[in-house]
PDB file of C-alpha atoms in Angstrom:
ATOM      1  CA  MET A  10      -0.010  -0.026  -0.024  1.00  0.00           C
ATOM      2  CA  SER A  11       1.413   3.235  -0.998  1.00  0.00           C
ATOM      3  CA  PRO A  12       2.147   5.885   1.587  1.00  0.00           C
ATOM      4  CA  MET A  13      -0.120   8.340  -0.311  1.00  0.00           C
ATOM      5  CA  PHE A  14      -3.017   5.709  -0.099  1.00  0.00           C
ATOM      6  CA  LYS A  15      -2.427   5.174   3.761  1.00  0.00           C
ATOM      7  CA  SER A  16      -2.464   8.895   4.247  1.00  0.00           C
ATOM      8  CA  SER A  17      -5.840   9.180   2.390  1.00  0.00           C
ATOM      9  CA  ILE A  18      -7.244   6.399   4.544  1.00  0.00           C
ATOM     10  CA  ILE A  19      -6.094   8.107   7.890  1.00  0.00           C
ATOM     11  CA  CYS A  20      -7.563  11.434   6.709  1.00  0.00           C
ATOM     12  CA  LEU A  21     -10.985   9.737   5.921  1.00  0.00           C
ATOM     13  CA  LEU A  22     -11.040   8.084   9.196  1.00  0.00           C
ATOM     14  CA  LEU A  23     -10.415  11.355  11.083  1.00  0.00           C
ATOM     15  CA  LEU A  24     -12.935  13.068   8.950  1.00  0.00           C
ATOM     16  CA  THR A  25     -15.468  10.315   9.798  1.00  0.00           C
ATOM     17  CA  LEU A  26     -14.785  10.657  13.665  1.00  0.00           C
ATOM     18  CA  THR A  27     -14.890  14.408  13.616  1.00  0.00           C
ATOM     19  CA  THR A  28     -18.232  14.378  11.693  1.00  0.00           C
ATOM     20  CA  SER A  29     -19.627  11.577  14.075  1.00  0.00           C
ATOM     21  CA  CYS A  30     -18.503  13.626  17.221  1.00  0.00           C
ATOM     22  CA  LYS A  31     -20.156  16.742  15.808  1.00  0.00           C
ATOM     23  CA  ASN A  32     -23.406  15.049  14.839  1.00  0.00           C
ATOM     24  CA  GLU A  33     -23.682  13.107  18.265  1.00  0.00           C
ATOM     25  CA  LYS A  34     -26.676  14.153  20.142  1.00  0.00           C
ATOM     26  CA  LYS A  35     -25.674  15.100  23.671  1.00  0.00           C
ATOM     27  CA  GLU A  36     -27.870  13.896  26.450  1.00  0.00           C
ATOM     28  CA  PRO A  37     -29.072  16.703  28.903  1.00  0.00           C
ATOM     29  CA  VAL A  38     -27.111  16.645  32.105  1.00  0.00           C
ATOM     30  CA  GLU A  39     -29.219  16.627  35.244  1.00  0.00           C
ATOM     31  CA  VAL A  40     -27.860  19.025  37.859  1.00  0.00           C
ATOM     32  CA  GLU A  41     -28.908  18.406  41.454  1.00  0.00           C
ATOM     33  CA  THR A  42     -30.543  21.401  42.787  1.00  0.00           C
ATOM     34  CA  PRO A  43     -29.447  21.789  46.503  1.00  0.00           C
ATOM     35  CA  GLU A  44     -32.116  22.029  49.133  1.00  0.00           C
ATOM     36  CA  PRO A  45     -33.034  25.559  49.899  1.00  0.00           C
ATOM     37  CA  ILE A  46     -31.329  26.603  53.312  1.00  0.00           C
ATOM     38  CA  ILE A  47     -34.076  27.439  55.914  1.00  0.00           C
ATOM     39  CA  GLU A  48     -32.938  30.153  58.304  1.00  0.00           C
ATOM     40  CA  ASN A  49     -33.617  29.475  61.935  1.00  0.00           C
ATOM     41  CA  LYS A  50     -37.029  30.586  62.965  1.00  0.00           C
ATOM     42  CA  ILE A  51     -37.263  33.794  64.728  1.00  0.00           C
ATOM     43  CA  LEU A  52     -38.924  32.940  68.087  1.00  0.00           C
ATOM     44  CA  THR A  53     -41.437  35.096  69.869  1.00  0.00           C
ATOM     45  CA  PRO A  54     -40.657  36.272  73.345  1.00  0.00           C
ATOM     46  CA  VAL A  55     -43.027  33.720  74.674  1.00  0.00           C
ATOM     47  CA  GLU A  56     -41.493  30.894  72.553  1.00  0.00           C
ATOM     48  CA  LYS A  57     -38.097  31.990  73.976  1.00  0.00           C
ATOM     49  CA  ILE A  58     -39.316  31.358  77.545  1.00  0.00           C
ATOM     50  CA  GLU A  59     -40.766  28.099  76.588  1.00  0.00           C
ATOM     51  CA  GLU A  60     -37.578  27.034  74.904  1.00  0.00           C
ATOM     52  CA  ALA A  61     -35.478  28.136  78.144  1.00  0.00           C
ATOM     53  CA  TYR A  62     -37.644  25.927  80.188  1.00  0.00           C
ATOM     54  CA  ASN A  63     -37.608  22.894  77.621  1.00  0.00           C
ATOM     55  CA  LYS A  64     -41.163  22.778  77.306  1.00  0.00           C
ATOM     56  CA  GLU A  65     -40.900  20.093  74.794  1.00  0.00           C
ATOM     57  CA  GLY A  66     -38.902  17.876  77.170  1.00  0.00           C
ATOM     58  CA  PHE A  67     -41.329  18.451  80.055  1.00  0.00           C
ATOM     59  CA  LEU A  68     -44.302  17.495  77.843  1.00  0.00           C
ATOM     60  CA  SER A  69     -42.618  14.299  76.662  1.00  0.00           C
ATOM     61  CA  ASN A  70     -43.280  13.003  80.149  1.00  0.00           C
ATOM     62  CA  GLU A  71     -46.564  11.893  81.216  1.00  0.00           C
ATOM     63  CA  ALA A  72     -46.891  13.148  84.784  1.00  0.00           C
ATOM     64  CA  ILE A  73     -44.866  15.016  87.442  1.00  0.00           C
ATOM     65  CA  GLU A  74     -44.921  14.275  91.134  1.00  0.00           C
ATOM     66  CA  LEU A  75     -43.502  16.297  94.093  1.00  0.00           C
ATOM     67  CA  ASP A  76     -43.845  17.264  97.736  1.00  0.00           C
ATOM     68  CA  MET A  77     -44.822  20.859  98.507  1.00  0.00           C
ATOM     69  CA  VAL A  78     -44.948  22.805 101.693  1.00  0.00           C
ATOM     70  CA  ILE A  79     -46.657  26.282 101.424  1.00  0.00           C
ATOM     71  CA  SER A  80     -46.710  28.764 104.208  1.00  0.00           C
ATOM     72  CA  PHE A  81     -48.100  32.245 104.605  1.00  0.00           C
ATOM     73  CA  GLY A  82     -47.646  34.576 107.292  1.00  0.00           C
ATOM     74  CA  GLY A  83     -45.597  32.193 109.190  1.00  0.00           C
ATOM     75  CA  LYS A  84     -48.192  29.521 109.178  1.00  0.00           C
ATOM     76  CA  GLU A  85     -48.226  26.339 107.169  1.00  0.00           C
ATOM     77  CA  ARG A  86     -50.834  26.724 104.533  1.00  0.00           C
ATOM     78  CA  LEU A  87     -50.576  23.340 102.710  1.00  0.00           C
ATOM     79  CA  ASN A  88     -48.286  20.334 102.957  1.00  0.00           C
ATOM     80  CA  GLY A  89     -48.692  17.302 100.757  1.00  0.00           C
ATOM     81  CA  LYS A  90     -47.767  15.329  97.660  1.00  0.00           C
ATOM     82  CA  MET A  91     -48.890  16.553  94.214  1.00  0.00           C
ATOM     83  CA  THR A  92     -49.279  14.644  91.163  1.00  0.00           C
ATOM     84  CA  TYR A  93     -50.263  16.250  87.828  1.00  0.00           C
ATOM     85  CA  LEU A  94     -50.437  15.110  84.277  1.00  0.00           C
ATOM     86  CA  THR A  95     -47.875  17.346  82.452  1.00  0.00           C
ATOM     87  CA  ASN A  96     -50.781  18.335  80.032  1.00  0.00           C
ATOM     88  CA  SER A  97     -52.527  19.741  83.175  1.00  0.00           C
ATOM     89  CA  THR A  98     -55.737  17.948  82.502  1.00  0.00           C
ATOM     90  CA  LYS A  99     -55.817  15.967  85.702  1.00  0.00           C
ATOM     91  CA  GLY A 100     -54.283  16.277  89.099  1.00  0.00           C
ATOM     92  CA  LYS A 101     -54.261  14.932  92.705  1.00  0.00           C
ATOM     93  CA  ILE A 102     -53.108  16.443  96.087  1.00  0.00           C
ATOM     94  CA  GLU A 103     -52.604  14.075  98.957  1.00  0.00           C
ATOM     95  CA  LEU A 104     -52.413  16.173 102.078  1.00  0.00           C
ATOM     96  CA  ASN A 105     -50.203  15.071 104.968  1.00  0.00           C
ATOM     97  CA  ASP A 106     -53.309  14.886 107.038  1.00  0.00           C
ATOM     98  CA  GLY A 107     -54.752  12.155 104.924  1.00  0.00           C
ATOM     99  CA  SER A 108     -57.197  14.094 103.081  1.00  0.00           C
ATOM    100  CA  PHE A 109     -57.359  14.509  99.188  1.00  0.00           C
ATOM    101  CA  ILE A 110     -58.178  16.924  96.327  1.00  0.00           C
ATOM    102  CA  TYR A 111     -58.614  15.865  92.822  1.00  0.00           C
ATOM    103  CA  TYR A 112     -59.397  17.686  89.642  1.00  0.00           C
ATOM    104  CA  ASP A 113     -60.440  16.323  86.273  1.00  0.00           C
ATOM    105  CA  GLY A 114     -60.813  19.061  83.612  1.00  0.00           C
ATOM    106  CA  SER A 115     -63.158  21.519  85.130  1.00  0.00           C
ATOM    107  CA  LYS A 116     -64.312  19.289  87.903  1.00  0.00           C
ATOM    108  CA  VAL A 117     -62.869  19.276  91.470  1.00  0.00           C
ATOM    109  CA  PHE A 118     -63.537  16.658  94.127  1.00  0.00           C
ATOM    110  CA  HIS A 119     -62.237  16.378  97.775  1.00  0.00           C
ATOM    111  CA  SER A 120     -62.513  13.933 100.574  1.00  0.00           C
ATOM    112  CA  ALA A 121     -65.047  14.507 103.171  1.00  0.00           C
ATOM    113  CA  ASP A 122     -62.308  15.175 105.881  1.00  0.00           C
ATOM    114  CA  LEU A 123     -60.768  18.082 103.997  1.00  0.00           C
ATOM    115  CA  LYS A 124     -60.413  20.771 106.555  1.00  0.00           C
ATOM    116  CA  ASN A 125     -60.362  23.809 104.121  1.00  0.00           C
ATOM    117  CA  GLU A 126     -63.044  22.677 101.678  1.00  0.00           C
ATOM    118  CA  LYS A 127     -63.864  26.409 100.679  1.00  0.00           C
ATOM    119  CA  ALA A 128     -60.327  26.545  99.184  1.00  0.00           C
ATOM    120  CA  ALA A 129     -60.524  23.243  97.348  1.00  0.00           C
ATOM    121  CA  ARG A 130     -60.842  24.727  93.825  1.00  0.00           C
ATOM    122  CA  PHE A 131     -58.187  27.244  94.573  1.00  0.00           C
ATOM    123  CA  ASP A 132     -55.821  24.610  95.786  1.00  0.00           C
ATOM    124  CA  ALA A 133     -56.695  22.184  93.027  1.00  0.00           C
ATOM    125  CA  TYR A 134     -55.632  24.760  90.315  1.00  0.00           C
ATOM    126  CA  THR A 135     -53.515  27.625  91.731  1.00  0.00           C
ATOM    127  CA  TRP A 136     -50.407  25.536  92.798  1.00  0.00           C
ATOM    128  CA  MET A 137     -50.688  23.398  89.700  1.00  0.00           C
ATOM    129  CA  TYR A 138     -50.748  26.553  87.477  1.00  0.00           C
ATOM    130  CA  PHE A 139     -47.665  28.199  89.246  1.00  0.00           C
ATOM    131  CA  LEU A 140     -45.697  24.862  88.883  1.00  0.00           C
ATOM    132  CA  LEU A 141     -46.705  24.325  85.168  1.00  0.00           C
ATOM    133  CA  PHE A 142     -46.801  28.053  84.231  1.00  0.00           C
ATOM    134  CA  GLN A 143     -43.808  28.065  81.879  1.00  0.00           C
ATOM    135  CA  THR A 144     -45.617  25.225  79.962  1.00  0.00           C
ATOM    136  CA  LYS A 145     -48.971  27.069  79.568  1.00  0.00           C
ATOM    137  CA  LEU A 146     -48.040  30.331  78.143  1.00  0.00           C
ATOM    138  CA  SER A 147     -49.354  29.385  74.733  1.00  0.00           C
ATOM    139  CA  ASP A 148     -52.508  27.735  75.856  1.00  0.00           C
ATOM    140  CA  GLU A 149     -55.744  28.469  73.863  1.00  0.00           C
ATOM    141  CA  GLY A 150     -57.126  31.756  75.108  1.00  0.00           C
ATOM    142  CA  THR A 151     -54.068  33.502  76.186  1.00  0.00           C
ATOM    143  CA  ILE A 152     -53.447  37.026  75.132  1.00  0.00           C
ATOM    144  CA  TRP A 153     -50.061  38.598  75.438  1.00  0.00           C
ATOM    145  CA  SER A 154     -49.062  42.221  75.357  1.00  0.00           C
ATOM    146  CA  ASP A 155     -45.927  43.642  73.684  1.00  0.00           C
ATOM    147  CA  VAL A 156     -42.775  43.313  75.556  1.00  0.00           C
ATOM    148  CA  GLU A 157     -41.667  46.475  77.651  1.00  0.00           C
ATOM    149  CA  ALA A 158     -38.595  47.111  79.753  1.00  0.00           C
ATOM    150  CA  LEU A 159     -39.452  47.090  83.424  1.00  0.00           C
ATOM    151  CA  GLU A 160     -37.111  47.455  86.415  1.00  0.00           C
ATOM    152  CA  LEU A 161     -37.536  45.130  89.382  1.00  0.00           C
ATOM    153  CA  ASN A 162     -34.966  44.829  92.074  1.00  0.00           C
ATOM    154  CA  GLU A 163     -32.606  47.025  90.243  1.00  0.00           C
ATOM    155  CA  LYS A 164     -32.565  44.737  87.267  1.00  0.00           C
ATOM    156  CA  THR A 165     -34.246  45.551  83.833  1.00  0.00           C
ATOM    157  CA  TYR A 166     -36.489  42.679  82.618  1.00  0.00           C
ATOM    158  CA  ASN A 167     -38.513  41.845  79.603  1.00  0.00           C
ATOM    159  CA  ALA A 168     -42.046  42.286  80.794  1.00  0.00           C
ATOM    160  CA  GLN A 169     -45.245  40.963  79.317  1.00  0.00           C
ATOM    161  CA  THR A 170     -48.831  41.108  80.554  1.00  0.00           C
ATOM    162  CA  LEU A 171     -50.933  37.878  80.054  1.00  0.00           C
ATOM    163  CA  THR A 172     -54.680  38.056  79.985  1.00  0.00           C
ATOM    164  CA  PHE A 173     -57.297  35.741  78.911  1.00  0.00           C
ATOM    165  CA  GLU A 174     -60.229  35.465  76.484  1.00  0.00           C
ATOM    166  CA  ALA A 175     -63.558  35.251  78.085  1.00  0.00           C
ATOM    167  CA  ASN A 176     -64.633  31.830  79.473  1.00  0.00           C
ATOM    168  CA  THR A 177     -60.879  30.521  79.351  1.00  0.00           C
ATOM    169  CA  GLY A 178     -60.073  28.259  82.306  1.00  0.00           C
ATOM    170  CA  ASP A 179     -61.473  28.415  85.772  1.00  0.00           C
ATOM    171  CA  ALA A 180     -60.569  32.204  86.219  1.00  0.00           C
ATOM    172  CA  PRO A 181     -60.511  34.008  82.997  1.00  0.00           C
ATOM    173  CA  ASP A 182     -60.321  37.401  84.802  1.00  0.00           C
ATOM    174  CA  ASP A 183     -56.972  36.611  86.281  1.00  0.00           C
ATOM    175  CA  TRP A 184     -53.980  38.469  84.804  1.00  0.00           C
ATOM    176  CA  TYR A 185     -50.308  37.969  85.118  1.00  0.00           C
ATOM    177  CA  VAL A 186     -47.176  40.242  84.476  1.00  0.00           C
ATOM    178  CA  VAL A 187     -44.052  37.965  83.472  1.00  0.00           C
ATOM    179  CA  TYR A 188     -40.594  39.362  84.185  1.00  0.00           C
ATOM    180  CA  SER A 189     -38.082  37.323  82.119  1.00  0.00           C
ATOM    181  CA  ASP A 190     -34.389  37.710  81.999  1.00  0.00           C
ATOM    182  CA  PRO A 191     -33.448  39.346  78.558  1.00  0.00           C
ATOM    183  CA  GLU A 192     -30.490  37.024  78.261  1.00  0.00           C
ATOM    184  CA  THR A 193     -31.509  33.718  79.545  1.00  0.00           C
ATOM    185  CA  HIS A 194     -35.372  34.245  78.961  1.00  0.00           C
ATOM    186  CA  MET A 195     -35.956  32.555  82.487  1.00  0.00           C
ATOM    187  CA  MET A 196     -38.806  33.957  84.684  1.00  0.00           C
ATOM    188  CA  ASP A 197     -37.425  35.385  87.810  1.00  0.00           C
ATOM    189  CA  TYR A 198     -40.846  36.915  88.914  1.00  0.00           C
ATOM    190  CA  VAL A 199     -44.448  36.678  87.975  1.00  0.00           C
ATOM    191  CA  ALA A 200     -46.981  39.184  89.307  1.00  0.00           C
ATOM    192  CA  TYR A 201     -50.558  38.179  89.392  1.00  0.00           C
ATOM    193  CA  ILE A 202     -54.078  38.459  90.804  1.00  0.00           C
ATOM    194  CA  VAL A 203     -56.353  35.505  91.739  1.00  0.00           C
ATOM    195  CA  THR A 204     -60.092  35.925  91.259  1.00  0.00           C
ATOM    196  CA  VAL A 205     -61.166  32.549  92.515  1.00  0.00           C
ATOM    197  CA  ASN A 206     -63.586  33.011  95.479  1.00  0.00           C
ATOM    198  CA  LYS A 207     -63.298  36.866  95.088  1.00  0.00           C
ATOM    199  CA  SER A 208     -64.332  39.683  92.697  1.00  0.00           C
ATOM    200  CA  THR A 209     -61.927  41.053  90.071  1.00  0.00           C
ATOM    201  CA  GLU A 210     -61.964  44.529  91.975  1.00  0.00           C
ATOM    202  CA  ALA A 211     -61.036  42.745  95.300  1.00  0.00           C
ATOM    203  CA  ALA A 212     -58.199  40.768  93.581  1.00  0.00           C
ATOM    204  CA  GLU A 213     -56.866  43.890  91.782  1.00  0.00           C
ATOM    205  CA  ALA A 214     -56.631  45.697  95.040  1.00  0.00           C
ATOM    206  CA  ASP A 215     -54.399  43.022  96.377  1.00  0.00           C
ATOM    207  CA  PRO A 216     -51.959  41.917  93.672  1.00  0.00           C
ATOM    208  CA  HIS A 217     -49.072  39.652  94.521  1.00  0.00           C
ATOM    209  CA  ALA A 218     -45.928  38.261  92.878  1.00  0.00           C
ATOM    210  CA  ILE A 219     -44.122  34.931  92.962  1.00  0.00           C
ATOM    211  CA  GLY A 220     -40.301  34.804  92.658  1.00  0.00           C
ATOM    212  CA  TYR A 221     -38.797  31.479  91.435  1.00  0.00           C
ATOM    213  CA  SER A 222     -35.288  30.370  92.433  1.00  0.00           C
ATOM    214  CA  ASN A 223     -33.269  27.364  93.317  1.00  0.00           C
ATOM    215  CA  TYR A 224     -33.565  25.627  90.023  1.00  0.00           C
ATOM    216  CA  LYS A 225     -32.722  22.160  89.654  1.00  0.00           C
ATOM    217  CA  MET A 226     -32.502  20.024  86.496  1.00  0.00           C
ATOM    218  CA  ILE A 227     -34.954  17.148  86.442  1.00  0.00           C
ATOM    219  CA  ASP A 228     -34.458  14.942  83.473  1.00  0.00           C
ATOM    220  CA  GLY A 229     -33.156  17.940  81.497  1.00  0.00           C
ATOM    221  CA  VAL A 230     -36.073  20.238  82.649  1.00  0.00           C
ATOM    222  CA  PRO A 231     -35.424  23.180  85.016  1.00  0.00           C
ATOM    223  CA  ILE A 232     -37.660  23.260  87.873  1.00  0.00           C
ATOM    224  CA  ALA A 233     -37.668  26.058  90.485  1.00  0.00           C
ATOM    225  CA  HIS A 234     -37.533  24.310  93.900  1.00  0.00           C
ATOM    226  CA  ASN A 235     -38.088  27.499  96.045  1.00  0.00           C
ATOM    227  CA  TRP A 236     -40.899  30.134  95.492  1.00  0.00           C
ATOM    228  CA  GLU A 237     -41.304  33.296  97.414  1.00  0.00           C
ATOM    229  CA  PHE A 238     -44.651  35.209  97.451  1.00  0.00           C
ATOM    230  CA  TYR A 239     -44.601  39.137  97.658  1.00  0.00           C
ATOM    231  CA  GLU A 240     -46.834  42.109  97.807  1.00  0.00           C
ATOM    232  CA  TRP A 241     -46.443  43.859  94.372  1.00  0.00           C
ATOM    233  CA  SER A 242     -47.547  46.742  92.375  1.00  0.00           C
ATOM    234  CA  LYS A 243     -46.475  47.743  88.928  1.00  0.00           C
ATOM    235  CA  ASP A 244     -45.341  51.097  90.070  1.00  0.00           C
ATOM    236  CA  GLY A 245     -43.704  50.220  93.358  1.00  0.00           C
ATOM    237  CA  GLY A 246     -42.505  46.842  92.410  1.00  0.00           C
ATOM    238  CA  LEU A 247     -41.959  44.059  95.126  1.00  0.00           C
ATOM    239  CA  GLY A 248     -43.129  44.612  98.657  1.00  0.00           C
ATOM    240  CA  LYS A 249     -42.752  42.565 101.653  1.00  0.00           C
ATOM    241  CA  VAL A 250     -42.345  38.749 101.465  1.00  0.00           C
ATOM    242  CA  ILE A 251     -45.793  37.250 102.571  1.00  0.00           C
ATOM    243  CA  GLY A 252     -45.260  33.494 102.019  1.00  0.00           C
ATOM    244  CA  ASN A 253     -43.009  30.774 100.644  1.00  0.00           C
ATOM    245  CA  ALA A 254     -43.121  27.284  99.025  1.00  0.00           C
ATOM    246  CA  THR A 255     -40.538  24.471  99.056  1.00  0.00           C
ATOM    247  CA  LEU A 256     -40.606  21.652  96.662  1.00  0.00           C
ATOM    248  CA  ASN A 257     -38.916  18.212  97.254  1.00  0.00           C
ATOM    249  CA  ASN A 258     -38.630  14.836  95.639  1.00  0.00           C
ATOM    250  CA  VAL A 259     -39.594  16.268  92.264  1.00  0.00           C
ATOM    251  CA  LYS A 260     -39.617  13.632  89.599  1.00  0.00           C
ATOM    252  CA  PHE A 261     -41.503  12.585  86.361  1.00  0.00           C
ATOM    253  CA  VAL A 262     -43.637   9.517  86.734  1.00  0.00           C
ATOM    254  CA  THR A 263     -45.791   7.181  84.751  1.00  0.00           C
ATOM    255  CA  PRO A 264     -49.095   7.111  86.504  1.00  0.00           C
ATOM    256  CA  ASP A 265     -51.001   3.751  86.798  1.00  0.00           C
ATOM    257  CA  ALA A 266     -54.684   3.252  85.867  1.00  0.00           C
ATOM    258  CA  ASN A 267     -55.821   4.300  89.501  1.00  0.00           C
ATOM    259  CA  THR A 268     -53.610   7.359  90.017  1.00  0.00           C
ATOM    260  CA  PHE A 269     -56.173   9.833  89.154  1.00  0.00           C
ATOM    261  CA  SER A 270     -59.390   7.665  89.767  1.00  0.00           C
ATOM    262  CA  ILE A 271     -61.699   9.602  92.067  1.00  0.00           C
ATOM    263  CA  PRO A 272     -63.384   7.602  94.812  1.00  0.00           C
ATOM    264  CA  VAL A 273     -67.143   7.450  94.609  1.00  0.00           C
ATOM    265  CA  ASP A 274     -67.607   9.013  98.141  1.00  0.00           C
ATOM    266  CA  PHE A 275     -65.689  12.148  97.301  1.00  0.00           C
ATOM    267  CA  ILE A 276     -67.646  15.494  97.290  1.00  0.00           C
ATOM    268  CA  GLU A 277     -67.801  17.598  93.984  1.00  0.00           C
ATOM    269  CA  LYS A 278     -66.829  21.299  94.669  1.00  0.00           C
TER     270      LYS A 278
END
């Protein structure tokens, strides 16, 4: 084969390959689109408090149990073991004198030997609410004011007023002023009125505040083991200490089938 013929063949092959490459239909290349980056949700002031108290962790448990001693004016007001569902729908107080208070939703029952039966509804709901307060800030019917900076005990707090829609809970005319730390979002103080067994006017003439302290972690949830009760006014701040509560043996529990079963001879209040 002559060199010229070889050269012609090579040129022909190169031309064929070049033409083939040019005519080859390219398949579309699929480019994977990255998932959009979602920025961290901006929490509301209330959500920041709930996060600080690990509301999600608290509600992952079924019930909480503790011993509580409450004193006012230097006299013991209540002493007993309290057990509540973490969703607050049922509760039981076993007083150290052997008497009992139960609540189931909006119904309250007590044993016939309860000494202070007039306070049965108050005791059924008030101490529970103070204990579970940080998990109930977003309950249905809650109304929150805007945050304002208020000074209390020479410290500036994020302060918000909580009120309620009509027919919310057992005492919709109650209101609260929450003082939370601007950095940690923990509640140092909560001012309040209680309208159970009294008119709104009488309650507002005698507002109080509760101070939470001595936090201990219970399965990842901060629980204040000491409460102090104060006289309070929005302009004057905290007044004298009028009472205190001490919590002990706090733990999350799984109630059995009879934990909140109300005995048939109990009195509905």
